[in-house]
PDB file of C-alpha atoms and ligand atoms in Angstrom:
ATOM      1  CA  MET A   1       9.881 -11.714   8.037  1.00  0.00           C
ATOM      2  CA  LYS A   2      10.650  -8.927   5.562  1.00  0.00           C
ATOM      3  CA  LEU A   3       7.870  -6.553   4.532  1.00  0.00           C
ATOM      4  CA  LEU A   4       7.989  -4.275   1.502  1.00  0.00           C
ATOM      5  CA  PHE A   5       5.654  -1.266   1.747  1.00  0.00           C
ATOM      6  CA  LEU A   6       5.035   0.405  -1.616  1.00  0.00           C
ATOM      7  CA  ASN A   7       3.203   3.707  -1.996  1.00  0.00           C
ATOM      8  CA  GLY A   8       1.936   5.060  -5.293  1.00  0.00           C
ATOM      9  CA  PRO A   9       1.424   8.457  -6.872  1.00  0.00           C
ATOM     10  CA  ASN A  10       0.795  11.610  -4.848  1.00  0.00           C
ATOM     11  CA  LEU A  11       1.088   9.891  -1.475  1.00  0.00           C
ATOM     12  CA  ASN A  12       4.235  12.005  -0.975  1.00  0.00           C
ATOM     13  CA  MET A  13       1.809  14.963  -0.638  1.00  0.00           C
ATOM     14  CA  LEU A  14      -0.013  13.495   2.359  1.00  0.00           C
ATOM     15  CA  GLY A  15      -0.502  15.995   5.163  1.00  0.00           C
ATOM     16  CA  GLN A  16      -0.146  18.971   2.816  1.00  0.00           C
ATOM     17  CA  ARG A  17      -3.513  18.893   0.984  1.00  0.00           C
ATOM     18  CA  GLU A  18      -6.979  17.292   1.264  1.00  0.00           C
ATOM     19  CA  PRO A  19      -6.798  16.698   5.055  1.00  0.00           C
ATOM     20  CA  GLU A  20     -10.581  16.155   5.114  1.00  0.00           C
ATOM     21  CA  ILE A  21     -10.035  12.924   3.167  1.00  0.00           C
ATOM     22  CA  TYR A  22      -6.547  11.781   4.143  1.00  0.00           C
ATOM     23  CA  GLY A  23      -5.936  13.489   7.482  1.00  0.00           C
ATOM     24  CA  HIS A  24      -2.999  15.645   8.562  1.00  0.00           C
ATOM     25  CA  ILE A  25      -0.452  12.862   8.892  1.00  0.00           C
ATOM     26  CA  THR A  26       2.496  12.733   6.489  1.00  0.00           C
ATOM     27  CA  LEU A  27       3.822   9.624   4.780  1.00  0.00           C
ATOM     28  CA  ALA A  28       7.015   9.912   6.840  1.00  0.00           C
ATOM     29  CA  GLU A  29       4.923   9.864  10.037  1.00  0.00           C
ATOM     30  CA  ILE A  30       3.024   6.804   8.791  1.00  0.00           C
ATOM     31  CA  GLU A  31       6.360   5.110   8.120  1.00  0.00           C
ATOM     32  CA  VAL A  32       7.344   5.685  11.769  1.00  0.00           C
ATOM     33  CA  LYS A  33       4.110   4.005  12.945  1.00  0.00           C
ATOM     34  CA  VAL A  34       4.704   1.075  10.584  1.00  0.00           C
ATOM     35  CA  ARG A  35       8.286   0.634  11.805  1.00  0.00           C
ATOM     36  CA  GLU A  36       7.179   0.758  15.472  1.00  0.00           C
ATOM     37  CA  ARG A  37       4.537  -1.962  14.997  1.00  0.00           C
ATOM     38  CA  ALA A  38       6.833  -4.072  12.834  1.00  0.00           C
ATOM     39  CA  ALA A  39       9.567  -3.913  15.490  1.00  0.00           C
ATOM     40  CA  GLU A  40       7.063  -5.092  18.126  1.00  0.00           C
ATOM     41  CA  LEU A  41       6.189  -8.045  15.884  1.00  0.00           C
ATOM     42  CA  GLY A  42       9.786  -8.796  14.900  1.00  0.00           C
ATOM     43  CA  ALA A  43       9.437  -7.850  11.238  1.00  0.00           C
ATOM     44  CA  GLU A  44      11.792  -5.858   9.015  1.00  0.00           C
ATOM     45  CA  VAL A  45      10.400  -3.051   6.871  1.00  0.00           C
ATOM     46  CA  GLU A  46      11.409  -1.410   3.599  1.00  0.00           C
ATOM     47  CA  PHE A  47       9.194   1.620   2.895  1.00  0.00           C
ATOM     48  CA  ARG A  48       9.119   3.283  -0.543  1.00  0.00           C
ATOM     49  CA  GLN A  49       7.046   5.763  -2.559  1.00  0.00           C
ATOM     50  CA  SER A  50       7.009   6.494  -6.275  1.00  0.00           C
ATOM     51  CA  ASN A  51       4.923   8.584  -8.628  1.00  0.00           C
ATOM     52  CA  LEU A  52       6.013   6.369 -11.543  1.00  0.00           C
ATOM     53  CA  GLU A  53       4.034   3.295 -12.544  1.00  0.00           C
ATOM     54  CA  GLY A  54       7.083   1.606 -14.097  1.00  0.00           C
ATOM     55  CA  GLU A  55       9.139   2.065 -10.945  1.00  0.00           C
ATOM     56  CA  LEU A  56       6.403   0.467  -8.837  1.00  0.00           C
ATOM     57  CA  VAL A  57       6.207  -2.420 -11.333  1.00  0.00           C
ATOM     58  CA  ALA A  58       9.990  -2.890 -11.115  1.00  0.00           C
ATOM     59  CA  TRP A  59       9.899  -2.924  -7.297  1.00  0.00           C
ATOM     60  CA  VAL A  60       7.130  -5.556  -7.327  1.00  0.00           C
ATOM     61  CA  GLN A  61       9.151  -7.707  -9.754  1.00  0.00           C
ATOM     62  CA  GLN A  62      12.323  -7.356  -7.657  1.00  0.00           C
ATOM     63  CA  ALA A  63      10.508  -8.369  -4.437  1.00  0.00           C
ATOM     64  CA  LYS A  64      10.599 -12.058  -5.381  1.00  0.00           C
ATOM     65  CA  GLY A  65      13.103 -13.852  -3.150  1.00  0.00           C
ATOM     66  CA  ARG A  66      13.863 -10.650  -1.211  1.00  0.00           C
ATOM     67  CA  PHE A  67      10.614  -9.969   0.677  1.00  0.00           C
ATOM     68  CA  ASP A  68       8.007 -12.207   2.276  1.00  0.00           C
ATOM     69  CA  VAL A  69       5.055  -9.847   1.801  1.00  0.00           C
ATOM     70  CA  ILE A  70       4.310  -6.715  -0.217  1.00  0.00           C
ATOM     71  CA  VAL A  71       1.932  -4.140   1.296  1.00  0.00           C
ATOM     72  CA  LEU A  72       0.749  -1.924  -1.538  1.00  0.00           C
ATOM     73  CA  ASN A  73      -1.094   1.373  -1.529  1.00  0.00           C
ATOM     74  CA  ALA A  74      -1.143   1.763  -5.297  1.00  0.00           C
ATOM     75  CA  ALA A  75      -3.126   5.026  -4.935  1.00  0.00           C
ATOM     76  CA  ALA A  76      -4.708   6.003  -8.281  1.00  0.00           C
ATOM     77  CA  TYR A  77      -2.936   3.110 -10.071  1.00  0.00           C
ATOM     78  CA  THR A  78      -5.230   0.808  -8.071  1.00  0.00           C
ATOM     79  CA  HIS A  79      -7.993   1.733 -10.484  1.00  0.00           C
ATOM     80  CA  THR A  80      -6.018   1.842 -13.733  1.00  0.00           C
ATOM     81  CA  SER A  81      -2.915  -0.326 -13.757  1.00  0.00           C
ATOM     82  CA  ILE A  82      -3.025  -3.645 -15.572  1.00  0.00           C
ATOM     83  CA  ALA A  83       0.790  -3.507 -15.452  1.00  0.00           C
ATOM     84  CA  LEU A  84       0.841  -3.551 -11.633  1.00  0.00           C
ATOM     85  CA  ARG A  85      -1.760  -6.300 -11.560  1.00  0.00           C
ATOM     86  CA  ASP A  86       0.325  -8.423 -13.942  1.00  0.00           C
ATOM     87  CA  ALA A  87       3.501  -7.791 -11.924  1.00  0.00           C
ATOM     88  CA  ILE A  88       1.830  -8.842  -8.652  1.00  0.00           C
ATOM     89  CA  GLY A  89       0.451 -11.966 -10.312  1.00  0.00           C
ATOM     90  CA  ALA A  90       3.817 -12.833 -11.857  1.00  0.00           C
ATOM     91  CA  THR A  91       5.999 -12.235  -8.802  1.00  0.00           C
ATOM     92  CA  GLY A  92       3.974 -14.555  -6.592  1.00  0.00           C
ATOM     93  CA  VAL A  93       4.883 -12.623  -3.431  1.00  0.00           C
ATOM     94  CA  PRO A  94       1.776 -12.376  -1.208  1.00  0.00           C
ATOM     95  CA  THR A  95       0.473  -8.832  -1.592  1.00  0.00           C
ATOM     96  CA  ILE A  96      -1.922  -6.902   0.646  1.00  0.00           C
ATOM     97  CA  GLU A  97      -3.826  -3.980  -0.885  1.00  0.00           C
ATOM     98  CA  ILE A  98      -4.289  -1.022   1.437  1.00  0.00           C
ATOM     99  CA  HIS A  99      -5.939   2.396   1.327  1.00  0.00           C
ATOM    100  CA  LEU A 100      -6.225   5.263   3.748  1.00  0.00           C
ATOM    101  CA  SER A 101      -9.772   6.066   2.670  1.00  0.00           C
ATOM    102  CA  ASN A 102     -12.772   3.797   2.208  1.00  0.00           C
ATOM    103  CA  THR A 103     -12.668   3.681  -1.573  1.00  0.00           C
ATOM    104  CA  GLN A 104     -16.115   2.020  -1.703  1.00  0.00           C
ATOM    105  CA  ALA A 105     -17.638   5.087  -0.036  1.00  0.00           C
ATOM    106  CA  ARG A 106     -16.116   7.505  -2.569  1.00  0.00           C
ATOM    107  CA  GLU A 107     -16.536   8.208  -6.301  1.00  0.00           C
ATOM    108  CA  LYS A 108     -17.612   5.279  -8.483  1.00  0.00           C
ATOM    109  CA  PHE A 109     -14.302   5.219 -10.358  1.00  0.00           C
ATOM    110  CA  ARG A 110     -12.577   4.308  -7.066  1.00  0.00           C
ATOM    111  CA  HIS A 111     -14.862   1.319  -6.459  1.00  0.00           C
ATOM    112  CA  LYS A 112     -13.026  -0.875  -8.963  1.00  0.00           C
ATOM    113  CA  SER A 113      -9.605  -2.201  -8.006  1.00  0.00           C
ATOM    114  CA  LEU A 114      -7.685  -3.872 -10.840  1.00  0.00           C
ATOM    115  CA  ILE A 115      -5.171  -5.279  -8.357  1.00  0.00           C
ATOM    116  CA  ALA A 116      -7.658  -6.800  -5.879  1.00  0.00           C
ATOM    117  CA  PRO A 117      -7.992 -10.161  -7.705  1.00  0.00           C
ATOM    118  CA  VAL A 118      -4.242 -10.835  -7.350  1.00  0.00           C
ATOM    119  CA  CYS A 119      -3.973  -9.612  -3.741  1.00  0.00           C
ATOM    120  CA  ARG A 120      -4.501 -11.696  -0.597  1.00  0.00           C
ATOM    121  CA  GLY A 121      -6.888  -9.116   0.822  1.00  0.00           C
ATOM    122  CA  GLN A 122      -7.694  -5.458   1.282  1.00  0.00           C
ATOM    123  CA  ILE A 123      -7.553  -3.031   4.212  1.00  0.00           C
ATOM    124  CA  ALA A 124      -9.201   0.329   3.554  1.00  0.00           C
ATOM    125  CA  GLY A 125     -10.797   3.211   5.363  1.00  0.00           C
ATOM    126  CA  PHE A 126      -8.807   3.381   8.584  1.00  0.00           C
ATOM    127  CA  GLY A 127      -6.486   6.244   7.722  1.00  0.00           C
ATOM    128  CA  ALA A 128      -2.908   5.730   8.884  1.00  0.00           C
ATOM    129  CA  ASN A 129      -4.145   2.775  10.904  1.00  0.00           C
ATOM    130  CA  SER A 130      -4.726   0.884   7.626  1.00  0.00           C
ATOM    131  CA  TYR A 131      -0.924   0.700   7.416  1.00  0.00           C
ATOM    132  CA  VAL A 132      -0.551  -0.534  11.014  1.00  0.00           C
ATOM    133  CA  LEU A 133      -3.277  -3.128  10.484  1.00  0.00           C
ATOM    134  CA  ALA A 134      -1.434  -4.217   7.341  1.00  0.00           C
ATOM    135  CA  VAL A 135       1.700  -4.971   9.388  1.00  0.00           C
ATOM    136  CA  GLU A 136      -0.405  -7.294  11.545  1.00  0.00           C
ATOM    137  CA  ALA A 137      -2.017  -8.908   8.488  1.00  0.00           C
ATOM    138  CA  ALA A 138       1.350  -9.315   6.795  1.00  0.00           C
ATOM    139  CA  VAL A 139       3.084 -11.135   9.656  1.00  0.00           C
ATOM    140  CA  ASN A 140       0.105 -13.539   9.772  1.00  0.00           C
ATOM    141  CA  VAL A 141      -0.291 -13.827   5.995  1.00  0.00           C
ATOM    142  CA  ASN A 142      -0.086 -17.618   5.974  1.00  0.00           C
ATOM    143  CA  GLU A 143      -2.735 -18.116   8.678  1.00  0.00           C
ATOM    144  CA  LYS A 144      -6.374 -18.664   7.761  1.00  0.00           C
TER     145      LYS A 144
HETATM  146  O1  CA2 B 201      -7.251   6.060   0.118  1.00  0.00           O
HETATM  147  C1  CA2 B 201      -6.173   5.780  -0.416  1.00  0.00           C
HETATM  148  O2  CA2 B 201      -5.184   5.396   0.210  1.00  0.00           O
HETATM  149  C2  CA2 B 201      -6.022   5.960  -1.933  1.00  0.00           C
HETATM  150  O3  CA2 B 201      -5.174   4.933  -2.401  1.00  0.00           O
HETATM  151  C3  CA2 B 201      -5.394   7.320  -2.126  1.00  0.00           C
HETATM  152  C4  CA2 B 201      -5.247   7.693  -3.598  1.00  0.00           C
HETATM  153  C5  CA2 B 201      -6.562   7.519  -4.341  1.00  0.00           C
HETATM  154  O4  CA2 B 201      -6.362   7.749  -5.728  1.00  0.00           O
HETATM  155  C6  CA2 B 201      -7.154   6.140  -4.144  1.00  0.00           C
HETATM  156  O5  CA2 B 201      -8.406   6.075  -4.815  1.00  0.00           O
HETATM  157  C7  CA2 B 201      -7.351   5.847  -2.678  1.00  0.00           C
HETATM  158  C8  CA2 B 201      -4.781   9.150  -3.730  1.00  0.00           C
HETATM  159  C9  CA2 B 201      -3.481   9.443  -3.053  1.00  0.00           C
HETATM  160  C10 CA2 B 201      -3.191  10.906  -3.218  1.00  0.00           C
HETATM  161  O6  CA2 B 201      -3.020  11.463  -1.941  1.00  0.00           O
HETATM  162  C11 CA2 B 201      -3.071  12.806  -1.821  1.00  0.00           C
HETATM  163  C12 CA2 B 201      -2.613  13.326  -0.637  1.00  0.00           C
HETATM  164  C13 CA2 B 201      -2.641  14.680  -0.436  1.00  0.00           C
HETATM  165  C14 CA2 B 201      -3.114  15.526  -1.412  1.00  0.00           C
HETATM  166  C15 CA2 B 201      -3.569  15.015  -2.590  1.00  0.00           C
HETATM  167  C16 CA2 B 201      -3.533  13.650  -2.798  1.00  0.00           C
END
């Protein structure tokens, strides 16, 4: 089972600013947690971050045939990107939407996810643990 974790814009700044919303943990530290849980469950992980919408779209397209599941924190592109939504729909690789924060409990513009309709499900509001929970969801993605 090969899992592709994709992280969108500004998530490279985690741990440096806005700790009241996102905590003190860095993206590199989250990656360690993801790799630990994945190893326990026998899954392989590729973990990437980009601030560029087109690069994220390209990675989603390239996942077909290479990864079993995409776990995507699209960050602000969650709320704006028809391009990412189309790429997820076209690639056909099961995709899990994740967020550190509970986007439904924040500003109204974060309530709408353009990618949600083409994702298998969402995990949001558990901080770094959203990523760990996503590993567990991903390895069981074909179970109902
Ligand atoms: O809660 C999440 O994981 C989000 O995807 C984070 C995005 C936000 O636009 C989404 O609505 C919810 C923002 C990521 C930016 O992270 C920062 C980290 C440190 C300092 C500033 C931004």
